[in-house]
Amino acid sequence: MFIGQGQSGKTSLKRSLKGERFNPEETITKGIESDPSYCKVSQEVWKIGESGDEATNSDPAPISYEQCAAQCIFTSLKEGINSIQMKNDDASNLESGIDSSNSKVFQKVWEKAAIKEAGQEVPDEIAALVENLLQLEEAEGAQGKEGLYSVLWDFGGQSVYYATHPLFLTTRAIYLLAYDLSRDPDGKVSPQVKRGFYEDIEDVFCERSNMDYLDLWMSSVSSLVLEDEDLQEMFASEILPERLPPVFLVCTHADKPFQGLDPHALARKIFGSLKTRVYGKHLVDVFVVDNTKSGSVEKCPGVDHLRKEVETVANELPQMKEAIPIKWLKFEKEMKEKNQDGHKWISLDEAKNIATEKCGISSTEQFVAMLNFLHDQRILVHFDHTKQLKRMVILDPQWLVDVFKEVITIRPYRSRERKYEQLWLKLERTGILKEELLQHVWGPLFDNRETCQTLIALMEKFCLLCPLSSSVATDSPTEYLVPSMLKFPPLEDVRKLIAFAGIPSLYLKFKSTQVPSGLFPRVVLMVFQWCTKEFSSQTRPQLHQNFARFYTHPAEGCSVILQCHSSFIEVVVHKERCAAGLSSDVESGLNLRSKSTYDPFQVDFARAICRRLGLILECMRKEFPWLKNMAYDLLVCCPVCCASRSVNHCSDHNVRGCKKEQCLHLWSESQLFASHGFIVCTRSVVAVNCKVPVDFVGFWFGSLEERQAGTDGYDEKSPLPSSGDAHNDQAVVLCGGVLKALATQTCDASDVVAQFQQSLSLENSSLKQPDPDTKKKIRYLCLKANTANKPEVVKKLREIVPAGTTGPLLPEEFDVAMIPLRLRNELTINFSGGEEWMFLAEKLGLTPAEIRFLDKRVFNPCDAVLVHARKQRLILNVGDLYDRLVECELPRLADIL
């Protein structure tokens, strides 16, 4: 896959690898272009197929169904197997050595095909290919080395298409990231030009640099890999990069480097800048090429080197050691024929029927794995994250791009568009798309409502569309936000606005070091929906590219600002007339104030926003499966070394006022509240005052006094309120003999319970209906039994005493976030069937608005409640959760813990 900024030489690079003559008038790639045939990858000039010509029916592609079936028959004949029956459709039962990510499922289930007589009862085209192979073997005396083939994809670099590219990026590819050396790496790109209804529009406030586009592409590739994957452990190799998929940085225009610099030195500098980032683990090496030499007598050494390294890396990829059944190639052939007949997509049911009736694939497991394989190769497009998405199999990826392009671009004025003039202008100016206009641009697609809904769901998945408002009658969206249509705000003015906010910003930073693709518009949308419901006085928000401002309290001059950066989202609560004092304090660094000197209304609102963001993110993680591994922290910026969101003295870049995001000194919530009142900055060399009151920046999370008790309970395992009364002298004395029995290696649970009853003079009836004092003693015994690693004692008591009496089997001080997945699922799914989860949410301290927000929004609301309550420190440990469940009169669910 060839990726990179627009007009960086991607298409010319593809020509160079294929040995085609350089075209100085090369046209701009629009959308995505893929070569129609497989290309042979080698150290020599890359050729299409075996002969350099496109495959035909008489000369099929080298890894086509027919070619691979013929190769298997040929191999069998060589080995002397010539007496097995094969029917016309049985060629699809053979196995091929082509790569597959799912071969482990199938490697033992393929039928053994054989041949009665070569050329008999075999499809004519396959028999002809077998005959050719036999003739070639006879002429050359040996079988040639098996080739390495690939499909070449060229991604257009225009900004309007960036939104669609994530649909087609795949972990199964090798990426060639092109960069134009004639450009200043740190220089700003020319203003983006978007097509408008009456005239083209320049987005003059876009301040992206050429390096920013490299960062964007590297982040996109890196985001393909789930955060919990570790491919290097599975596939150790000295040749492959630390993380897959591999990326080759190819620096083009070596004949005219920026300011006449040494192209190799400039390329190394750019490579080093990328390599030090987290996504640098994907980089293989850097290559310097001159595409103008392509097809001429004088060769470019960089291109030759690139061919060699690509082949070497490709041969080491894990999928090269796997095998797929020829049945899958048979299915691929059927899909291509469907596409050639004019079918751009088919239903999942139709695809299943073709697989069963024409390809002999009856196993559901095999069918799903085949679709996943073909999707990973982007031979077809099929997403199975939800029931709605999985019901459509797209046969022509370019058709999908064209369908989406109708929505994310503006049609220029023509007489037939006169009726929709105001709708086009609304989309152009505000990014809001009315359903009426969507119906117009998609035309016949709207006739099939199910198809239309699936396409909309797919656009929502990749955040090409976000539902903005719904019809009360149908509960279906009537207008959408199209994020790619939004313009950039004047960033310098935005910086000034944030600098005079009145209180420090909150930073939402992701463990992957980049904001997940499409996440910010979703956050903006959900904040917008919340503000609309909660604040009746809210005026129309300002929505821009990577920026949003919500005027929630116009009378008080208070607004919420969200700004998306590369690696974090900045959250600001801005209030008029509060800015001057904070600005002078931060600039001097000498008068760092306590939270008590901030505007109380602003602080309370900031805490509400922080809490709401946590709930929104957890809802998104539950609602969208592709975000389930999203990990993030809520942070604040150090006011000592990073005043005005820039590093005073940056040692990494050796500059003053460094604004690189990765250089900012950020503190997490846990760091703040573990510092006991003051936190010290050790990064500033010249700061007069390095101590910062925690409340000066930590007010987003609540005051130190409000949080300290909960934090101590979690970090230092302080006694739980529920069992604290059991730790009195009487309980210890009464249970002394029992505690001694627990310490023995061979204690019997029944004996321990009997001793417990005897020491307290308890009848069986007292255990079956214990009074409050007896419950405390039972809880204390179970606490000690768990500490002694004697869970059988707790289980024995649970056979006798009422549910909700013993306390949890898990350690009481155990963090709620660490509850084993099996128990967590059992608990939360039991809750989510009715309204019981609402009672728990109320007991845990969630507000009615937060409960309404979760209702019917997520599949497992109870799980979302637990995560949100844990993050807000409304609940800290398993013992506390157990007691809350008992308070909700759900003791049997409590005993799941």
XYZ file of C-alpha atoms in Angstrom, residues 126-677:
552
model
C -7.393 -26.253 -15.428
C -6.479 -29.223 -17.615
C -4.838 -26.844 -20.107
C -2.813 -25.241 -17.339
C -1.677 -28.678 -16.080
C -0.546 -29.530 -19.579
C 1.402 -26.265 -19.792
C 3.128 -27.015 -16.496
C 4.036 -30.518 -17.663
C 5.477 -29.122 -20.891
C 7.421 -26.491 -18.964
C 8.779 -29.167 -16.631
C 9.864 -31.281 -19.589
C 11.492 -28.333 -21.345
C 13.292 -26.838 -18.338
C 13.903 -30.039 -16.393
C 13.029 -28.438 -13.063
C 10.222 -26.498 -11.510
C 10.928 -22.803 -11.081
C 10.909 -21.105 -7.732
C 7.457 -20.116 -6.497
C 6.876 -16.391 -6.918
C 5.739 -13.735 -4.453
C 2.703 -11.728 -5.586
C 0.878 -8.719 -4.261
C -1.884 -6.274 -5.139
C -0.727 -2.639 -5.242
C -2.950 0.016 -3.665
C -2.291 3.726 -4.245
C -3.995 6.053 -1.735
C -4.807 9.569 -2.876
C -3.305 12.195 -0.598
C -5.982 14.887 -0.902
C -7.377 15.842 2.481
C -10.972 15.147 1.475
C -10.194 11.436 1.091
C -8.316 10.993 4.372
C -11.577 10.233 6.146
C -12.231 7.186 3.928
C -8.742 5.656 4.046
C -9.129 3.853 7.418
C -11.721 1.572 5.800
C -9.041 0.036 3.608
C -5.900 0.047 5.742
C -5.150 -3.474 6.963
C -2.695 -5.232 9.232
C -1.951 -7.712 6.418
C -0.246 -5.127 4.198
C 3.240 -3.712 3.693
C 3.186 0.092 3.688
C 5.403 2.371 1.618
C 5.131 5.827 3.203
C 6.244 8.440 0.662
C 7.695 11.814 1.634
C 8.728 14.604 -0.741
C 12.270 15.742 0.171
C 11.809 18.998 -1.721
C 9.466 20.193 1.040
C 10.417 21.775 4.351
C 9.611 19.111 6.987
C 8.512 21.727 9.525
C 6.936 24.057 6.980
C 3.197 24.525 6.829
C 1.402 22.928 3.920
C -0.461 25.018 1.406
C -4.048 25.781 2.462
C -6.401 22.888 1.884
C -8.768 23.498 -1.005
C -12.244 21.990 -0.818
C -14.824 22.027 -3.553
C -17.684 24.375 -2.756
C -21.167 24.769 -4.192
C -20.347 27.982 -6.054
C -16.567 28.176 -5.722
C -13.631 26.279 -4.250
C -12.870 27.120 -0.626
C -9.431 27.449 0.966
C -9.166 26.358 4.592
C -6.687 29.109 5.403
C -6.509 28.314 9.120
C -5.103 24.820 8.675
C -1.642 24.894 10.281
C -0.545 21.338 9.589
C 3.086 20.886 8.646
C 4.566 18.323 6.296
C 5.735 16.342 9.331
C 2.176 16.416 10.680
C 1.035 14.447 7.640
C 3.723 11.836 8.239
C 2.526 11.666 11.834
C -1.066 11.295 10.657
C -0.239 8.353 8.385
C 1.961 6.610 10.937
C -0.740 7.027 13.579
C -3.323 5.563 11.211
C -1.204 2.470 10.575
C -0.332 2.064 14.246
C -3.985 2.325 15.276
C -4.747 -0.834 13.277
C -3.062 -2.910 15.958
C -5.067 -3.481 19.132
C -3.415 -2.204 22.268
C -3.386 -5.673 23.823
C -1.703 -7.330 20.847
C 1.965 -8.198 20.926
C 2.807 -9.495 17.494
C 6.511 -9.570 18.160
C 6.048 -12.231 20.838
C 4.096 -14.383 18.388
C 6.421 -13.910 15.441
C 9.972 -13.266 16.563
C 12.194 -12.184 13.679
C 15.396 -10.208 13.249
C 14.209 -8.952 9.863
C 10.718 -7.748 10.714
C 10.206 -4.496 12.647
C 9.249 -4.617 16.322
C 5.601 -4.257 15.440
C 3.512 -5.227 12.429
C 2.411 -4.105 9.896
C 5.792 -2.972 8.515
C 6.277 0.552 7.163
C 9.042 1.611 4.750
C 9.767 5.351 4.752
C 10.534 6.248 1.126
C 11.883 9.768 0.580
C 11.259 10.852 -3.005
C 12.511 13.844 -5.034
C 16.112 13.096 -4.095
C 17.120 15.125 -7.169
C 15.900 18.395 -5.579
C 16.068 18.234 -1.757
C 14.897 21.145 0.379
C 17.394 24.064 0.329
C 19.916 21.877 -1.520
C 20.617 19.805 1.591
C 22.122 16.329 1.436
C 19.057 14.166 0.686
C 20.378 11.238 2.728
C 21.058 13.414 5.783
C 17.609 15.008 5.508
C 15.964 11.599 5.138
C 17.813 10.259 8.202
C 16.663 13.235 10.264
C 13.027 12.679 9.298
C 13.314 8.942 9.914
C 14.852 9.552 13.338
C 12.043 11.918 14.284
C 9.444 9.260 13.435
C 11.418 6.372 14.899
C 11.488 7.877 18.386
C 7.680 8.001 18.559
C 5.656 5.043 19.810
C 4.587 4.162 16.290
C 8.276 4.032 15.306
C 8.214 0.311 16.097
C 6.479 -0.212 12.749
C 9.308 1.367 10.730
C 11.688 -0.923 8.852
C 14.150 1.549 7.307
C 14.453 4.730 5.259
C 15.099 4.813 1.489
C 16.079 7.738 -0.732
C 14.848 7.515 -4.329
C 14.814 9.583 -7.498
C 11.728 8.626 -9.510
C 12.841 10.639 -12.545
C 15.313 7.841 -13.389
C 12.536 5.277 -13.707
C 12.504 3.519 -17.076
C 15.777 5.095 -18.170
C 19.256 3.627 -18.648
C 20.513 5.134 -15.387
C 19.098 3.216 -12.441
C 18.268 4.562 -8.990
C 20.153 2.561 -6.294
C 17.490 3.475 -3.745
C 14.764 1.786 -5.794
C 16.849 -1.374 -6.225
C 17.532 -1.438 -2.486
C 13.835 -0.921 -1.735
C 12.806 -3.842 -3.968
C 15.269 -6.113 -2.220
C 14.171 -5.135 1.291
C 10.455 -5.356 0.515
C 10.912 -8.896 -0.796
C 13.000 -9.872 2.229
C 10.442 -8.515 4.704
C 7.494 -9.979 2.769
C 9.003 -13.462 2.908
C 9.329 -13.151 6.697
C 5.738 -12.123 7.325
C 3.906 -14.704 9.454
C 1.144 -15.221 6.878
C 3.690 -16.472 4.328
C 4.080 -19.641 6.395
C 0.364 -20.369 6.383
C -1.878 -22.114 3.866
C -5.385 -21.523 2.598
C -7.764 -23.865 0.807
C -8.320 -23.469 -2.911
C -12.023 -23.305 -2.099
C -11.402 -19.775 -0.937
C -9.899 -18.867 -4.309
C -12.935 -20.426 -5.942
C -15.136 -18.155 -3.815
C -12.952 -15.156 -4.679
C -13.431 -15.950 -8.365
C -17.208 -16.121 -7.899
C -17.198 -12.737 -6.155
C -15.177 -11.129 -8.957
C -17.579 -12.517 -11.548
C -20.481 -11.104 -9.541
C -18.777 -7.716 -9.524
C -18.115 -7.877 -13.269
C -21.826 -8.584 -13.770
C -22.593 -5.231 -12.133
C -23.159 -6.309 -8.528
C -21.283 -3.881 -6.269
C -22.442 -5.670 -3.143
C -24.431 -8.716 -2.105
C -26.155 -9.758 1.099
C -24.463 -12.042 3.596
C -27.101 -14.698 2.928
C -26.376 -14.635 -0.807
C -22.642 -14.942 -0.114
C -23.347 -17.986 2.095
C -25.406 -19.603 -0.650
C -22.634 -19.097 -3.219
C -20.058 -20.515 -0.800
C -22.206 -23.593 -0.150
C -23.580 -24.324 -3.601
C -20.646 -23.361 -5.828
C -17.590 -23.727 -3.611
C -18.470 -26.587 -1.273
C -18.055 -24.469 1.860
C -20.807 -25.579 4.231
C -19.156 -24.953 7.604
C -20.169 -21.642 9.175
C -16.779 -21.434 10.899
C -14.978 -21.910 7.592
C -17.200 -19.360 5.843
C -16.598 -16.694 8.496
C -12.842 -17.282 8.450
C -12.807 -17.025 4.647
C -14.685 -13.710 4.724
C -12.261 -12.400 7.354
C -9.315 -13.436 5.191
C -10.676 -11.809 2.035
C -11.559 -8.707 4.037
C -8.055 -8.532 5.509
C -6.723 -8.668 1.961
C -9.320 -6.008 0.985
C -10.420 -8.209 -1.899
C -13.881 -7.488 -0.537
C -15.133 -5.412 2.388
C -17.086 -7.009 5.227
C -17.216 -5.731 8.801
C -18.730 -8.038 11.417
C -18.659 -5.794 14.493
C -22.456 -5.551 14.654
C -25.436 -7.408 13.177
C -26.229 -4.416 11.004
C -22.733 -4.138 9.550
C -22.246 -7.841 8.877
C -25.274 -8.265 6.624
C -23.605 -6.544 3.645
C -20.642 -7.900 1.642
C -19.103 -5.221 -0.589
C -17.483 -6.572 -3.741
C -16.095 -3.323 -5.159
C -14.115 -1.210 -2.643
C -13.833 1.663 -5.131
C -17.630 1.777 -5.419
C -17.776 2.175 -1.633
C -15.351 5.115 -1.813
C -17.480 6.703 -4.523
C -20.659 6.274 -2.462
C -19.050 7.891 0.555
C -17.498 10.639 -1.581
C -21.013 11.766 -2.511
C -21.585 12.576 1.158
C -18.228 14.074 2.189
C -17.808 16.365 -0.834
C -19.904 19.204 -2.234
C -21.385 18.982 -5.692
C -20.704 22.152 -7.698
C -23.713 24.179 -8.769
C -25.716 22.864 -11.700
C -29.301 23.577 -12.651
C -30.495 20.211 -11.336
C -29.024 21.050 -7.912
C -30.964 24.323 -7.653
C -33.661 22.692 -5.521
C -31.074 21.634 -2.935
C -29.088 24.880 -2.885
C -29.745 25.716 0.777
C -29.024 22.149 1.886
C -25.684 22.136 0.036
C -24.742 25.509 1.532
C -25.675 24.301 5.024
C -23.423 21.276 4.582
C -20.608 23.434 3.182
C -20.755 26.068 5.933
C -21.718 24.068 9.025
C -20.929 20.434 8.206
C -24.573 19.476 8.861
C -26.174 17.089 6.376
C -29.952 16.832 6.188
C -31.471 13.438 5.428
C -33.263 14.964 2.424
C -29.900 15.767 0.833
C -28.524 12.327 1.687
C -31.503 10.770 -0.033
C -30.860 12.957 -3.081
C -27.150 12.132 -3.479
C -27.603 8.401 -2.927
C -30.643 8.208 -5.165
C -31.675 4.568 -5.832
C -29.751 3.330 -2.792
C -32.460 4.870 -0.634
C -35.034 2.598 -2.252
C -33.525 -0.285 -0.254
C -33.803 1.012 3.299
C -31.823 -1.869 4.790
C -28.884 -1.236 2.437
C -29.009 2.463 3.168
C -29.024 1.876 6.938
C -26.037 -0.459 6.659
C -24.057 2.109 4.653
C -24.927 4.799 7.192
C -23.848 2.476 10.022
C -20.568 1.870 8.211
C -20.032 5.617 7.831
C -20.809 6.055 11.513
C -18.282 3.357 12.394
C -15.516 5.325 10.709
C -16.988 8.636 11.847
C -17.710 9.867 8.351
C -21.182 10.661 9.695
C -22.487 11.311 13.205
C -26.264 11.335 13.850
C -27.126 14.793 15.139
C -30.890 14.869 15.698
C -33.751 12.403 15.340
C -37.382 12.463 14.353
C -39.671 12.133 17.364
C -42.050 9.973 15.334
C -39.534 7.469 13.946
C -36.554 7.863 16.308
C -34.315 7.814 13.205
C -31.778 10.545 12.436
C -32.973 13.459 10.325
C -29.646 15.246 10.145
C -26.003 14.293 10.537
C -22.709 15.961 11.304
C -20.067 15.375 8.608
C -16.759 15.980 10.475
C -14.609 16.156 7.338
C -16.633 19.145 6.117
C -15.760 21.246 9.163
C -13.127 23.956 8.748
C -10.172 24.626 11.033
C -10.529 27.488 13.544
C -7.948 30.298 13.780
C -5.546 28.372 16.012
C -3.562 31.357 17.263
C -6.765 32.950 18.518
C -7.803 29.623 20.054
C -4.524 29.510 21.996
C -5.181 33.004 23.356
C -8.728 32.049 24.299
C -7.556 28.976 26.223
C -4.715 30.904 27.897
C -7.333 33.197 29.444
C -9.803 30.506 30.465
C -9.749 31.268 34.194
C -8.690 27.759 35.299
C -6.118 25.224 34.004
C -7.099 22.733 31.312
C -7.831 19.026 31.618
C -6.088 16.632 29.211
C -7.537 13.381 27.989
C -4.468 11.406 26.900
C -4.471 7.950 25.349
C -2.066 5.118 26.144
C -1.621 4.535 22.407
C -0.130 8.102 22.260
C -2.667 9.130 19.614
C -6.328 10.048 19.716
C -8.190 7.052 18.228
C -9.434 7.720 14.720
C -12.944 9.153 14.707
C -13.145 9.443 18.489
C -13.167 13.239 18.809
C -16.279 13.868 16.681
C -18.124 11.236 18.710
C -17.104 12.917 21.963
C -18.197 16.284 20.575
C -21.540 14.837 19.516
C -22.232 13.249 22.914
C -21.213 16.396 24.801
C -23.506 18.361 22.483
C -26.423 16.006 23.202
C -25.774 16.239 26.939
C -25.570 20.042 26.884
C -28.771 20.261 24.854
C -30.675 18.194 27.438
C -29.131 19.630 30.596
C -28.741 23.333 29.780
C -31.855 24.892 28.304
C -30.126 28.248 27.926
C -27.372 26.836 25.694
C -26.935 28.720 22.440
C -25.748 27.264 19.133
C -22.253 25.732 19.555
C -19.221 26.447 17.390
C -18.102 23.260 15.622
C -14.815 23.221 13.725
C -12.180 20.729 12.633
C -10.648 19.412 15.884
C -12.379 22.139 17.908
C -15.760 22.690 19.557
C -17.142 25.313 21.898
C -20.420 24.919 23.782
C -22.051 28.035 25.286
C -23.717 26.241 28.175
C -24.266 29.234 30.475
C -24.380 32.399 28.361
C -25.700 34.550 31.227
C -22.686 33.604 33.381
C -20.267 33.885 30.433
C -19.301 30.225 30.867
C -18.543 27.824 28.018
C -16.921 24.430 27.446
C -14.089 24.074 24.911
C -12.838 20.808 23.423
C -9.713 20.874 21.281
C -8.283 17.738 19.690
C -4.513 17.510 19.368
C -2.520 14.630 17.943
C -2.101 12.669 21.169
C -4.695 14.144 23.531
C -7.958 16.056 23.813
C -7.796 19.304 25.780
C -10.858 20.234 27.848
C -11.371 23.829 28.979
C -14.080 25.477 31.079
C -13.877 29.136 30.098
C -15.448 31.954 32.102
C -15.338 35.630 31.406
C -13.646 37.982 33.865
C -11.695 35.120 35.479
C -8.739 35.031 33.118
C -6.376 37.838 34.070
C -5.540 36.550 37.544
C -4.712 33.033 36.416
C -2.579 34.239 33.525
C -0.392 36.383 35.766
C -0.063 33.614 38.353
C 1.034 31.027 35.811
C 3.435 33.385 34.080
C 5.169 34.335 37.335
C 5.131 30.866 38.856
C 5.331 32.534 42.270
C 1.728 32.792 43.322
C 0.203 29.391 42.602
C -3.224 29.553 44.125
C -5.424 27.062 45.847
C -8.656 25.915 44.243
C -10.523 28.040 46.790
C -9.492 31.214 44.954
C -11.028 30.049 41.657
C -14.576 30.927 40.722
C -16.705 28.322 42.587
C -19.244 28.031 39.778
C -16.463 27.372 37.259
C -14.833 24.716 39.466
C -18.089 22.873 40.138
C -18.905 22.887 36.438
C -15.401 21.625 35.593
C -15.888 18.669 37.931
C -19.258 17.918 36.312
C -17.626 17.992 32.861
C -14.814 15.685 34.006
C -17.295 13.223 35.413
C -19.442 13.359 32.273
C -16.437 12.741 30.012
C -15.557 9.628 31.971
C -19.099 8.341 31.536
C -19.119 9.184 27.810
C -15.856 7.356 27.182
C -16.999 4.261 29.039
C -20.275 4.272 27.106
C -18.346 4.506 23.845
C -16.077 1.652 24.848
C -19.109 -0.550 25.532
C -21.141 0.630 22.542
C -18.456 0.378 19.857
C -16.523 -2.932 19.835
C -13.630 -1.385 17.901
C -12.984 0.954 20.866
C -13.059 -1.751 23.559
C -9.260 -1.659 24.046
C -9.114 2.113 24.349
C -7.048 3.070 27.413
C -6.724 6.643 28.604
C -5.765 8.913 31.506
C -7.149 12.221 32.715
C -4.225 14.587 33.312
C -3.354 18.168 34.156
C -0.385 20.208 32.996
C 2.438 21.294 35.288
C 2.245 25.095 35.682
C 5.913 25.341 36.707
C 7.738 24.098 33.614
C 4.889 24.272 31.085
C 3.271 27.669 31.496
C 0.909 28.559 28.639
C 1.057 24.957 27.351
C 4.666 25.161 26.177
C 7.852 23.863 27.771
C 9.937 26.705 29.143
C 13.268 24.967 28.503
C 12.989 21.797 26.447
C 16.055 19.585 26.865
C 14.895 17.115 24.199
C 14.773 19.723 21.433
C 17.123 22.259 23.042
C 14.725 25.168 22.571
C 12.687 27.589 24.659
C 8.916 27.543 24.488
C 8.714 24.081 22.916
C 5.129 23.287 21.915
C 5.644 19.639 20.988
C 2.874 17.613 22.619
C 5.154 14.783 23.671
C 7.314 17.204 25.673
C 4.582 18.529 27.970
C 4.859 17.619 31.644
C 1.491 16.125 32.600
C 0.347 14.781 35.972
C -2.247 12.054 36.389
C -4.995 11.981 38.997
C -3.233 9.219 40.940
C 0.056 11.178 41.001
C -1.709 14.232 42.386
C -3.516 12.502 45.209
C -0.538 10.388 46.185
C 1.478 13.576 46.845
C -0.390 14.602 50.040
C -1.150 18.240 49.382
